[in-house]
mmCIF file of C-alpha atoms in Angstrom:
data_model
loop_
_atom_site.group_PDB
_atom_site.id
_atom_site.type_symbol
_atom_site.label_atom_id
_atom_site.label_comp_id
_atom_site.label_asym_id
_atom_site.label_seq_id
_atom_site.Cartn_x
_atom_site.Cartn_y
_atom_site.Cartn_z
ATOM 1 C CA MET F 1 74.235 -73.094 118.670
ATOM 2 C CA ARG F 2 71.499 -70.847 118.289
ATOM 3 C CA CYS F 3 68.249 -70.034 120.215
ATOM 4 C CA ALA F 4 66.208 -72.008 118.014
ATOM 5 C CA GLN F 5 67.729 -74.487 118.293
ATOM 6 C CA PHE F 6 67.524 -74.458 122.014
ATOM 7 C CA ARG F 7 63.851 -73.225 121.574
ATOM 8 C CA THR F 8 63.113 -76.730 120.149
ATOM 9 C CA ALA F 9 65.204 -78.129 123.483
ATOM 10 C CA LEU F 10 63.380 -75.645 125.361
ATOM 11 C CA SER F 11 59.733 -77.243 123.931
ATOM 12 C CA ALA F 12 60.783 -80.752 124.040
ATOM 13 C CA ARG F 13 61.365 -80.782 127.834
ATOM 14 C CA LEU F 14 58.118 -78.577 128.109
ATOM 15 C CA ASP F 15 56.826 -82.233 126.085
ATOM 16 C CA GLY F 16 58.781 -84.313 128.397
ATOM 17 C CA GLU F 17 60.839 -85.414 125.281
ATOM 18 C CA PRO F 18 64.300 -85.616 125.205
ATOM 19 C CA THR F 19 65.623 -82.427 124.116
ATOM 20 C CA GLY F 20 69.277 -83.810 122.917
ATOM 21 C CA LEU F 21 71.578 -81.568 125.361
ATOM 22 C CA LEU F 22 72.722 -81.743 129.194
ATOM 23 C CA GLY F 23 70.003 -79.397 131.667
ATOM 24 C CA ALA F 24 72.295 -77.305 132.889
ATOM 25 C CA ARG F 25 73.696 -75.811 128.822
ATOM 26 C CA LEU F 26 69.577 -74.978 128.753
ATOM 27 C CA ASP F 27 69.573 -73.558 131.754
ATOM 28 C CA ARG F 28 73.099 -71.568 131.547
ATOM 29 C CA HIS F 29 70.956 -70.445 128.106
ATOM 30 C CA VAL F 30 68.353 -69.034 129.440
ATOM 31 C CA ALA F 31 69.427 -67.733 132.634
ATOM 32 C CA ARG F 32 71.780 -65.736 130.059
ATOM 33 C CA CYS F 33 69.390 -65.485 127.113
ATOM 34 C CA ALA F 34 66.149 -63.221 127.611
ATOM 35 C CA GLY F 35 65.194 -63.686 124.640
ATOM 36 C CA CYS F 36 64.683 -67.887 124.940
ATOM 37 C CA ARG F 37 64.185 -67.190 128.835
ATOM 38 C CA GLY F 38 60.561 -64.588 127.317
ATOM 39 C CA TRP F 39 60.236 -67.545 124.126
ATOM 40 C CA LEU F 40 59.880 -69.672 127.987
ATOM 41 C CA GLU F 41 58.158 -67.913 129.567
ATOM 42 C CA ARG F 42 55.247 -67.017 127.183
ATOM 43 C CA ALA F 43 55.282 -71.413 126.327
ATOM 44 C CA GLU F 44 55.011 -72.145 129.731
ATOM 45 C CA GLN F 45 51.928 -69.499 129.672
ATOM 46 C CA LEU F 46 50.315 -71.615 126.845
ATOM 47 C CA ARG F 47 51.161 -74.575 128.029
ATOM 48 C CA GLY F 48 48.930 -73.718 131.466
ATOM 49 C CA ARG F 49 46.496 -72.064 129.208
ATOM 50 C CA VAL F 50 45.701 -75.054 127.156
ATOM 51 C CA ARG F 51 46.476 -77.788 129.840
ATOM 52 C CA ALA F 52 43.364 -75.582 131.444
ATOM 53 C CA SER F 53 40.316 -74.948 129.204
ATOM 54 C CA ALA F 54 41.199 -79.472 128.363
ATOM 55 C CA ALA F 55 40.462 -79.954 131.589
ATOM 56 C CA GLU F 56 37.138 -77.467 130.850
ATOM 57 C CA GLY F 57 36.352 -79.063 127.820
ATOM 58 C CA PRO F 58 35.175 -77.437 124.974
ATOM 59 C CA SER F 59 32.421 -74.413 125.496
ATOM 60 C CA GLU F 60 29.375 -74.833 124.047
ATOM 61 C CA GLN F 61 29.019 -72.548 120.875
ATOM 62 C CA TRP F 62 32.809 -74.216 119.966
ATOM 63 C CA SER F 63 30.639 -77.468 120.490
ATOM 64 C CA ALA F 64 27.750 -75.996 117.623
ATOM 65 C CA ARG F 65 29.852 -74.202 115.064
ATOM 66 C CA LEU F 66 31.508 -77.668 115.177
ATOM 67 C CA LEU F 67 28.475 -79.735 114.612
ATOM 68 C CA SER F 68 26.855 -77.390 111.852
ATOM 69 C CA GLY F 69 30.166 -77.036 110.322
ATOM 70 C CA LEU F 70 29.951 -81.173 109.982
ATOM 71 C CA GLY F 71 26.393 -80.832 109.528
ATOM 72 C CA ALA F 72 26.730 -77.445 105.963
ATOM 73 C CA ARG F 73 29.309 -80.784 105.131
ATOM 74 C CA GLY F 74 26.751 -83.399 104.465
ATOM 75 C CA ALA F 75 28.308 -85.203 107.715
ATOM 76 C CA GLY F 76 24.020 -85.899 107.948
ATOM 77 C CA GLY F 77 24.927 -83.289 111.059
ATOM 78 C CA GLY F 78 25.401 -87.057 113.180
ATOM 79 C CA GLN F 79 22.871 -89.141 112.264
ATOM 80 C CA ALA F 80 21.942 -92.402 110.965
ATOM 81 C CA PRO F 81 20.586 -92.391 107.112
ATOM 82 C CA ASP F 82 17.742 -93.683 106.756
ATOM 83 C CA GLY F 83 15.018 -94.344 104.159
ATOM 84 C CA PRO F 84 15.449 -95.333 100.868
ATOM 85 C CA GLU F 85 18.375 -92.535 99.869
ATOM 86 C CA ALA F 86 20.846 -94.224 102.196
ATOM 87 C CA GLU F 87 20.924 -97.743 100.652
ATOM 88 C CA GLU F 88 23.039 -95.835 97.617
ATOM 89 C CA ARG F 89 25.246 -94.490 100.121
#
């Protein structure tokens, strides 16, 4: 079995999904393979950062850029259309 397959299983484990492997086999590989061990450490760190960001919510700057981008595409900046031109839409 290749490291890519173990990493797929590790990713599934992190997401709480079935890994398709016995947990002991996965743990033995991680204990022996420095590359997969490092991959797992980075994946766990990333998961922690994503969870922390999700708990905090988006920053004001990110929200402003999103709303600005939506307005630039003709989304109307989130405002309801009114006037005669609204009937043509």
